[in-house]
Coordinates of C-alpha atoms in Angstrom, one line a residue:
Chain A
X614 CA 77.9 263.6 95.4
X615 CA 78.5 261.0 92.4
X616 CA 80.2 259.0 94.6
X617 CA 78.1 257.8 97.6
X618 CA 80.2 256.3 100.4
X619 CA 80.4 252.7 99.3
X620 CA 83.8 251.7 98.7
X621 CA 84.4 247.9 97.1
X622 CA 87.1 246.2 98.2
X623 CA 90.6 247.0 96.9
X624 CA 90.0 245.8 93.0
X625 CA 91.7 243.6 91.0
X626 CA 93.1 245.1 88.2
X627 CA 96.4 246.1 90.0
X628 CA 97.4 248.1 87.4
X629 CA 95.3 251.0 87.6
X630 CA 96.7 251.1 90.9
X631 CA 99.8 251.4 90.1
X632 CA 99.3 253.7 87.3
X633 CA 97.9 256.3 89.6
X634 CA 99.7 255.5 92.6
X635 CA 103.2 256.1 90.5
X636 CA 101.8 259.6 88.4
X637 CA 101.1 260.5 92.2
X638 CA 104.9 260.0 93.0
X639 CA 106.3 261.8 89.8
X640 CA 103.9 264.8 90.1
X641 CA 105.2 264.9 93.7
X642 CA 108.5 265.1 93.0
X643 CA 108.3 267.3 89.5
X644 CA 105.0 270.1 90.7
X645 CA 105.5 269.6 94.7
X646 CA 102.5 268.6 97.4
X647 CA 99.9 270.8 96.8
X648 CA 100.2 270.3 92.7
X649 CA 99.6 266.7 93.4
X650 CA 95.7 266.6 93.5
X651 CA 93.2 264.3 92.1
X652 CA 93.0 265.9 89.0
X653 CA 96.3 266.1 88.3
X654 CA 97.2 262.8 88.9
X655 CA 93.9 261.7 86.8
X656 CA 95.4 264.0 84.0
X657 CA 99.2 262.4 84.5
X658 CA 98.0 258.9 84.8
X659 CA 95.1 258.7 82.4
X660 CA 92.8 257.1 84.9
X661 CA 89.8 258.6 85.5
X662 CA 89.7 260.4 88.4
X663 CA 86.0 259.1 89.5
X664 CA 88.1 255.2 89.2
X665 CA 91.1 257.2 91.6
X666 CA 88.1 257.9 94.3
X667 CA 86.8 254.6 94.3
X668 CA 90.2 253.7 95.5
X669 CA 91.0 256.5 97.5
X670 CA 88.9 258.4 99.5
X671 CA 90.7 261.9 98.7
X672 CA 94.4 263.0 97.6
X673 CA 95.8 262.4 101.3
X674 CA 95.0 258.6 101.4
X675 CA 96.4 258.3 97.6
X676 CA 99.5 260.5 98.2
X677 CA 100.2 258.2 101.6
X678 CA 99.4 254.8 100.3
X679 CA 102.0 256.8 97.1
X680 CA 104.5 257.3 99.1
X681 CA 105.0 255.4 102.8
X682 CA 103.7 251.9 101.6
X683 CA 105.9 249.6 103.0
X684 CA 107.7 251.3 105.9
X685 CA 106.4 248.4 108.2
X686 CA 107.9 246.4 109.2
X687 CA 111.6 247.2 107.9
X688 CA 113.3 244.0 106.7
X689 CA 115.6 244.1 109.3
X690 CA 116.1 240.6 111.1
X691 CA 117.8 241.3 114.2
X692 CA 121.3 239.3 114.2
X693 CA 122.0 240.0 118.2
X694 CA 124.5 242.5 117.2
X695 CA 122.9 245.6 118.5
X696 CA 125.2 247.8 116.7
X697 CA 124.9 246.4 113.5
X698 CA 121.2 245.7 113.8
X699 CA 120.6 249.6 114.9
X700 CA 123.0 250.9 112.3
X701 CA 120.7 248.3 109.6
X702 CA 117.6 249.3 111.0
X703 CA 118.1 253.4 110.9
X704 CA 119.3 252.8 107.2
X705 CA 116.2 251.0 106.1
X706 CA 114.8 253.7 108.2
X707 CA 115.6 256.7 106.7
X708 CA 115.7 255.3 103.3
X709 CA 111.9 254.6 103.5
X710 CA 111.9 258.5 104.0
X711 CA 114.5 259.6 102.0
X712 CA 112.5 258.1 98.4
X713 CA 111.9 261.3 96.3
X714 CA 108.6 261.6 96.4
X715 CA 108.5 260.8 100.0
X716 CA 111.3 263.4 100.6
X717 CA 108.4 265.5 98.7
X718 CA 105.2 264.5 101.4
X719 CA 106.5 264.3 104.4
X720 CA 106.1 267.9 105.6
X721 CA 103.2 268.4 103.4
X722 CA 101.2 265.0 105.1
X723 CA 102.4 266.7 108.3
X724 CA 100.8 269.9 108.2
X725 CA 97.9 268.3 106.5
X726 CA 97.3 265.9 109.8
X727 CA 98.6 269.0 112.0
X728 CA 95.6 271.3 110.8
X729 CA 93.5 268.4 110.4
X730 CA 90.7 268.4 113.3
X731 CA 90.2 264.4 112.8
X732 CA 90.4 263.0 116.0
X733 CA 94.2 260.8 114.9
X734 CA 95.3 259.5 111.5
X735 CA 96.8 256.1 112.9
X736 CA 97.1 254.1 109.6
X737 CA 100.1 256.2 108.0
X738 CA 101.4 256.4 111.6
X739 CA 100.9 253.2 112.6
X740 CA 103.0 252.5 109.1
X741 CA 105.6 254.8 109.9
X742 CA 106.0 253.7 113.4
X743 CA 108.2 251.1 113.1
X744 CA 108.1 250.5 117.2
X745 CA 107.9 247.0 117.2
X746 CA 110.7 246.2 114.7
X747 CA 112.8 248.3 117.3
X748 CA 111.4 246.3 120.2
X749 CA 112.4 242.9 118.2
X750 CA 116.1 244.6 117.8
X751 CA 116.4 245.1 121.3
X752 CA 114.9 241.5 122.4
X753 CA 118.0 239.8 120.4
X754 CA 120.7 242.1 121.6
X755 CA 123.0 240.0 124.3
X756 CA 122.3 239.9 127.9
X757 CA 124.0 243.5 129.6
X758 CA 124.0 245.4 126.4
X759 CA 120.5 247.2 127.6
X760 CA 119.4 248.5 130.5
X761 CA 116.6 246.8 132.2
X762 CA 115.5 250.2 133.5
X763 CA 114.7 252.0 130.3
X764 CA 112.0 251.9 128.1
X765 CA 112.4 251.1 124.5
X766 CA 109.6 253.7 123.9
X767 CA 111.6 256.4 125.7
X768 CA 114.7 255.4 122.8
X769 CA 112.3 255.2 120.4
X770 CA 110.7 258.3 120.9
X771 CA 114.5 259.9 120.5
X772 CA 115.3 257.5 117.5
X773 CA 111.6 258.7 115.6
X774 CA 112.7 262.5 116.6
X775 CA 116.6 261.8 114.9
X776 CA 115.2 260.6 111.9
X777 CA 112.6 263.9 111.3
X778 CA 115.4 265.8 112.3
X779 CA 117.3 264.2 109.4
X780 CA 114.4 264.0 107.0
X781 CA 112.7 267.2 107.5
X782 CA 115.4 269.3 108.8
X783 CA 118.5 268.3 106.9
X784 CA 117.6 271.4 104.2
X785 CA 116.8 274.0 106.9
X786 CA 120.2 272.9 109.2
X787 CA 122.3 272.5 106.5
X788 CA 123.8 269.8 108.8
X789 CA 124.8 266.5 107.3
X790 CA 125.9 264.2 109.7
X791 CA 126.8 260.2 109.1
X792 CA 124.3 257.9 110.3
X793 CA 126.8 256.4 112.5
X794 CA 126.4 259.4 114.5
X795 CA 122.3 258.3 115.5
X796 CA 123.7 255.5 115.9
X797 CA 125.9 255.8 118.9
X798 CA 123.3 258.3 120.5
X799 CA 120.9 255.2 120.4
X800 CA 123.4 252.6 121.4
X801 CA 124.4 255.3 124.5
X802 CA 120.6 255.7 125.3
X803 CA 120.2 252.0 125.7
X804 CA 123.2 251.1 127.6
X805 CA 123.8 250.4 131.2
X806 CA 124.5 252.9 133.5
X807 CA 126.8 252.8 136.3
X808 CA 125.7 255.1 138.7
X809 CA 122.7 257.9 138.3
X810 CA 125.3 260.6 138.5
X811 CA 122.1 262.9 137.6
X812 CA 121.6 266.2 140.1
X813 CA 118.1 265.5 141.6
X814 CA 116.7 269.1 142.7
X815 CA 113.9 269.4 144.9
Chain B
X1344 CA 105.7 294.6 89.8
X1345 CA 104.1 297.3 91.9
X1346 CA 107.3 297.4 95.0
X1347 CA 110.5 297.0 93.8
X1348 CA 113.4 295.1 95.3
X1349 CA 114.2 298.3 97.6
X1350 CA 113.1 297.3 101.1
X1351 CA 113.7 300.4 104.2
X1352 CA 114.7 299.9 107.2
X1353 CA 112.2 298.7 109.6
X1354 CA 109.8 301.4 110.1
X1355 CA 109.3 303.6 113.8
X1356 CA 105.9 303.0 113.3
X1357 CA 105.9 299.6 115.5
X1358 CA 102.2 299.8 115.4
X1359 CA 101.2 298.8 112.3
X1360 CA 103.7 295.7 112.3
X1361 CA 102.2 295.2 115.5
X1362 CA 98.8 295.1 113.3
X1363 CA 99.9 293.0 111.1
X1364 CA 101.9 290.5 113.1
X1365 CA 98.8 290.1 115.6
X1366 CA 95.9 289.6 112.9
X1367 CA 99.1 286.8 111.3
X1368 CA 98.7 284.9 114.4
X1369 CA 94.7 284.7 114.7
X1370 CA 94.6 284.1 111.1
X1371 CA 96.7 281.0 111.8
X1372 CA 94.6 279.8 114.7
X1373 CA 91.5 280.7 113.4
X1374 CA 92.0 279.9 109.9
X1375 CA 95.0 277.9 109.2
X1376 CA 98.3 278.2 107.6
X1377 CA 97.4 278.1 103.8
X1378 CA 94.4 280.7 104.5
X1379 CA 96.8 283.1 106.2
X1380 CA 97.4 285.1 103.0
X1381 CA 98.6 289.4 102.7
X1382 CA 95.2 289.7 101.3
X1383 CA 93.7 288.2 104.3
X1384 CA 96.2 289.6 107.2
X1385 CA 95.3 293.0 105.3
X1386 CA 91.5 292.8 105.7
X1387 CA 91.6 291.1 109.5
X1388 CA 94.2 294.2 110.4
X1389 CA 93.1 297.1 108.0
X1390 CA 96.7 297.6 107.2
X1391 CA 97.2 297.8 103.6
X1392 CA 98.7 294.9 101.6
X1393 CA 101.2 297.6 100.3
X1394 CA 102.4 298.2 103.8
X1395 CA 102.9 294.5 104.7
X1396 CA 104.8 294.0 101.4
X1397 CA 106.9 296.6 102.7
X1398 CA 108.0 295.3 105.6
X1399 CA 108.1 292.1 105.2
X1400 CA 109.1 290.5 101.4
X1401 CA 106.6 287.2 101.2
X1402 CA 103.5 285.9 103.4
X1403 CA 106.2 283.2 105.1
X1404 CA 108.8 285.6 106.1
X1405 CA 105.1 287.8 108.1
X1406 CA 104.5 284.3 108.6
X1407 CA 108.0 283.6 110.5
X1408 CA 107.8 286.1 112.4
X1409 CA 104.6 286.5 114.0
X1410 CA 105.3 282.9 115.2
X1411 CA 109.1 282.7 116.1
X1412 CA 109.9 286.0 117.1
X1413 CA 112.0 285.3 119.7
X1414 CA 113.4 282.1 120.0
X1415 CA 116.9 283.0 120.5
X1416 CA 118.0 283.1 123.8
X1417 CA 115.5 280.8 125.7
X1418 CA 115.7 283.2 128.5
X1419 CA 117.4 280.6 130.6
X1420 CA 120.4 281.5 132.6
X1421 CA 122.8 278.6 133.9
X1422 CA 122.9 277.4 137.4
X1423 CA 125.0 274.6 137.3
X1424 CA 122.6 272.0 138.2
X1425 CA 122.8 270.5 135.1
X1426 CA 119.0 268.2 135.5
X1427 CA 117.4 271.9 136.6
X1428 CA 118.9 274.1 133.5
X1429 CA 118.4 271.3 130.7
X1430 CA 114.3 270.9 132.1
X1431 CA 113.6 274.9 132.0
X1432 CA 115.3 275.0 128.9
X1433 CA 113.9 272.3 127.2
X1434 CA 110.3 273.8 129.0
X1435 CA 111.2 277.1 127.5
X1436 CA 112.0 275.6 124.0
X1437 CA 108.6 273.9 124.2
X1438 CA 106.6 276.6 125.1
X1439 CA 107.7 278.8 122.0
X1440 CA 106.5 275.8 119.9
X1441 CA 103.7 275.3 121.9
X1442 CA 102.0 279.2 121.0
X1443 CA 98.8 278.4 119.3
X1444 CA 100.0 280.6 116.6
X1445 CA 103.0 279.0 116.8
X1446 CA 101.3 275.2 116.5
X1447 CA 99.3 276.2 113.2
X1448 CA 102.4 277.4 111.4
X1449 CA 104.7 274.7 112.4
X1450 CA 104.3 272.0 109.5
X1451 CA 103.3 274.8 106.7
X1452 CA 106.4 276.5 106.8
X1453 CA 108.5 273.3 107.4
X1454 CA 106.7 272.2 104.3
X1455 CA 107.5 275.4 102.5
X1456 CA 111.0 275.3 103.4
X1457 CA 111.2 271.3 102.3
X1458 CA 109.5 272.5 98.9
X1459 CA 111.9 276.0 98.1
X1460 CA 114.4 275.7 95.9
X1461 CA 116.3 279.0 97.5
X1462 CA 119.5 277.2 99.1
X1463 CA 118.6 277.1 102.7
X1464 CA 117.0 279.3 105.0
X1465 CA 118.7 280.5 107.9
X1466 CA 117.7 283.3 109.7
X1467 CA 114.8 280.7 111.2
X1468 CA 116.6 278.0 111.7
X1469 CA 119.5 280.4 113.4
X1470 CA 116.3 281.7 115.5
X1471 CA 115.3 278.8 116.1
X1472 CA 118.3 276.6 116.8
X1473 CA 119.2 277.8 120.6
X1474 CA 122.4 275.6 120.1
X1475 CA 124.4 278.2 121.7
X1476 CA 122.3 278.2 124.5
X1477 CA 122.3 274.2 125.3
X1478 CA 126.3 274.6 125.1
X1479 CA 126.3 277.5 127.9
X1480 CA 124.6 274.6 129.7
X1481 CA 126.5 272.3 129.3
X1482 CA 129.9 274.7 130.4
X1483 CA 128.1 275.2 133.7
X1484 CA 127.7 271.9 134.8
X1485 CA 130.0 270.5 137.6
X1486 CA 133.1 268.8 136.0
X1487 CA 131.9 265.2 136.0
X1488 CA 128.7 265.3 135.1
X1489 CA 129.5 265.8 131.2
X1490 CA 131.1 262.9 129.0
X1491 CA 134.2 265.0 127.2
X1492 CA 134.2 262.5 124.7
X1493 CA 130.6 263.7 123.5
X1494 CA 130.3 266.3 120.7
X1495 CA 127.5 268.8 122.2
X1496 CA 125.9 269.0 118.4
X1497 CA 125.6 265.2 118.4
X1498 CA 123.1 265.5 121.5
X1499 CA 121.8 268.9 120.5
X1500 CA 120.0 266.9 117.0
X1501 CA 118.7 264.4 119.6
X1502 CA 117.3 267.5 121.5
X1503 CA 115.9 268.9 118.8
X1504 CA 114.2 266.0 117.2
X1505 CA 112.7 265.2 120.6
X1506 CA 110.8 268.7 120.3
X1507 CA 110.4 268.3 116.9
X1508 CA 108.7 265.0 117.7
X1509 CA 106.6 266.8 120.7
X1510 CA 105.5 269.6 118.7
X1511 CA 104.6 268.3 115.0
X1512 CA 104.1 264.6 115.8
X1513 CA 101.9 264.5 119.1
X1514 CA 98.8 264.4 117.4
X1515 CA 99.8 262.0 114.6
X1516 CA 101.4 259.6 117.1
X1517 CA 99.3 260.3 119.9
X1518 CA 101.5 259.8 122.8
X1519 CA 102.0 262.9 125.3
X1520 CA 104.5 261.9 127.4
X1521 CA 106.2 263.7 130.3
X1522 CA 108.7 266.6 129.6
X1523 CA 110.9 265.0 132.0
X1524 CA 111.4 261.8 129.7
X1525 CA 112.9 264.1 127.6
X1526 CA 115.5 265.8 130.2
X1527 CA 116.1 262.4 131.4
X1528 CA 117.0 261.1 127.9
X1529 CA 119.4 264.4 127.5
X1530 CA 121.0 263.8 130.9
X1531 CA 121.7 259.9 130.3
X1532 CA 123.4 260.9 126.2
X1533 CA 125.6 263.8 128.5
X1534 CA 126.5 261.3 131.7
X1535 CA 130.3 259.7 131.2
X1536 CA 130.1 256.1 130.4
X1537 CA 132.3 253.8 131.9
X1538 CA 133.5 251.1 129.0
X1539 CA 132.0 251.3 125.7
X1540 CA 129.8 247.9 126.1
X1541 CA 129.2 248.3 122.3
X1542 CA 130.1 245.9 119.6
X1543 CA 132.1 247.0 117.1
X1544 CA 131.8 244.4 114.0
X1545 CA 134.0 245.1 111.2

């Protein structure tokens, strides 16, 4: 109610910013998700938490801008060496994710926008993405490395699932497997096939 | 303070977990993962907190399973057409992910798990896994069909962040695609490959 919806542009005084956005981060890693609220971060930060609204419009905004800022685009320019690009590409990837207090969000940002009854949240998505860098990848890999008759989004689709698995998974699976391993499974999604040696049941 | 460590054996009286486990699964629906406290499952059920503490030692082990009872087997028995087996499997898979019930609790307990300290968790994961199952699959397809060179586990992660992607990520990313994308994905990481047209740099 103090607050009416008005929101000024982003301010200028960075460092208020970055005084709240990095208590968010420790308090994520040190008290967990649901710890990490407005208040706390007010009280960790020493910024009011009325100055923390005008920037944020609730904890979820502040704990995503906190900790999935600059997951797009991945600094990854493609070389044309599809194998080393992909391999380059999944690092940056998962290291985006792999951040502490990211490590600490993730599955707490996903069950907030999985109970969450708003329509789509596409800004942290469309951050996280990453579909286009993957597109660029392919565009620069050599003529006959990729088959003409897949679609990047199909790969991608497998690629965005690998990575959760790894992110979100790896403490519940207990499985630890090199990267080169996601590798290769993208690499053999994306290359030619011979023949559709696929049993088509009717 | 009140029930000590001593847990019985699960009780005759299927009933009352019956209670319990069916007022776990409306409560997640209706009210969401956080809400769906013992307090609360007591008062939608009438069984007594006491008795739920009994039987089941926390809110996410009631939690666990009222939602993924029984994952393990997918209830699909091998043909031998390889396409046919891996779509009702990965149908079947889906479908136990897909339970409203099952939908609410999804992200909350992958967040719980993300956020324990206890060294892993496995009797869900082990539920929920159905590893075994993909590798009867893949023994009954017809020789040929199945690259020997490919480590089952390698494509079972692929598998598993695919429904992982379907299940906690189709409302985020927005993108519903069809189930058969998926089996066709599967099928191309199984199919042999003819030369490895990847570049290895060194």
């Amino acid at each position: 109610m103090a607050e009416p919806a008005r929101r000024p542009g982003r301010p200028r005084d960075t460092s208020i910013d970055e005084r709240a956005l990095a208590a968010t981060r420790e308090l994520l890693v040190e008290r967990g998700f649901d710890a990490t609220t407005i208040q706390a971060v007010a009280a960790h930060s020493g910024v009011h938490a009325s100055a923390i609204y005008r920037r944020w419009g609730s904890r979820i905004e502040l704990i995503e801008e906190a900790t999935f800022p600059g997951l797009s685009p991945p600094s990854v320019q493609p070389t044309g060496n599809l194998h080393r690009d992909l391999r380059r590409f999944i690092r940056a990837y998962l290291a985006a994710f792999d951040a502490p207090a990211s490590r600490a969000a993730a599955a707490g940002l996903l069950a907030y926008h999985q109970a969450s009854s708003r329509p789509r949240p596409p800004d942290l998505y469309l951050r996280v993405s990453a579909r286009p860098q993957f597109q660029d990848i392919l565009r620069a890999a050599p003529p006959g490395t990729i088959d003409l008759n897949i679609d990047p989004d199909d790969v991608f689709d497998m690629l965005l699932g690998a990575i959760l698995t790894r992110t979100l998974l790896a403490r519940i699976t207990a499985r630890h497997r090199p990267i080169e391993r996601t590798v290769e499974m993208i690499i053999r999604l994306l290359q030619p096939q011979p023949s559709r040696t696929v049993n088509q049941d009717t």
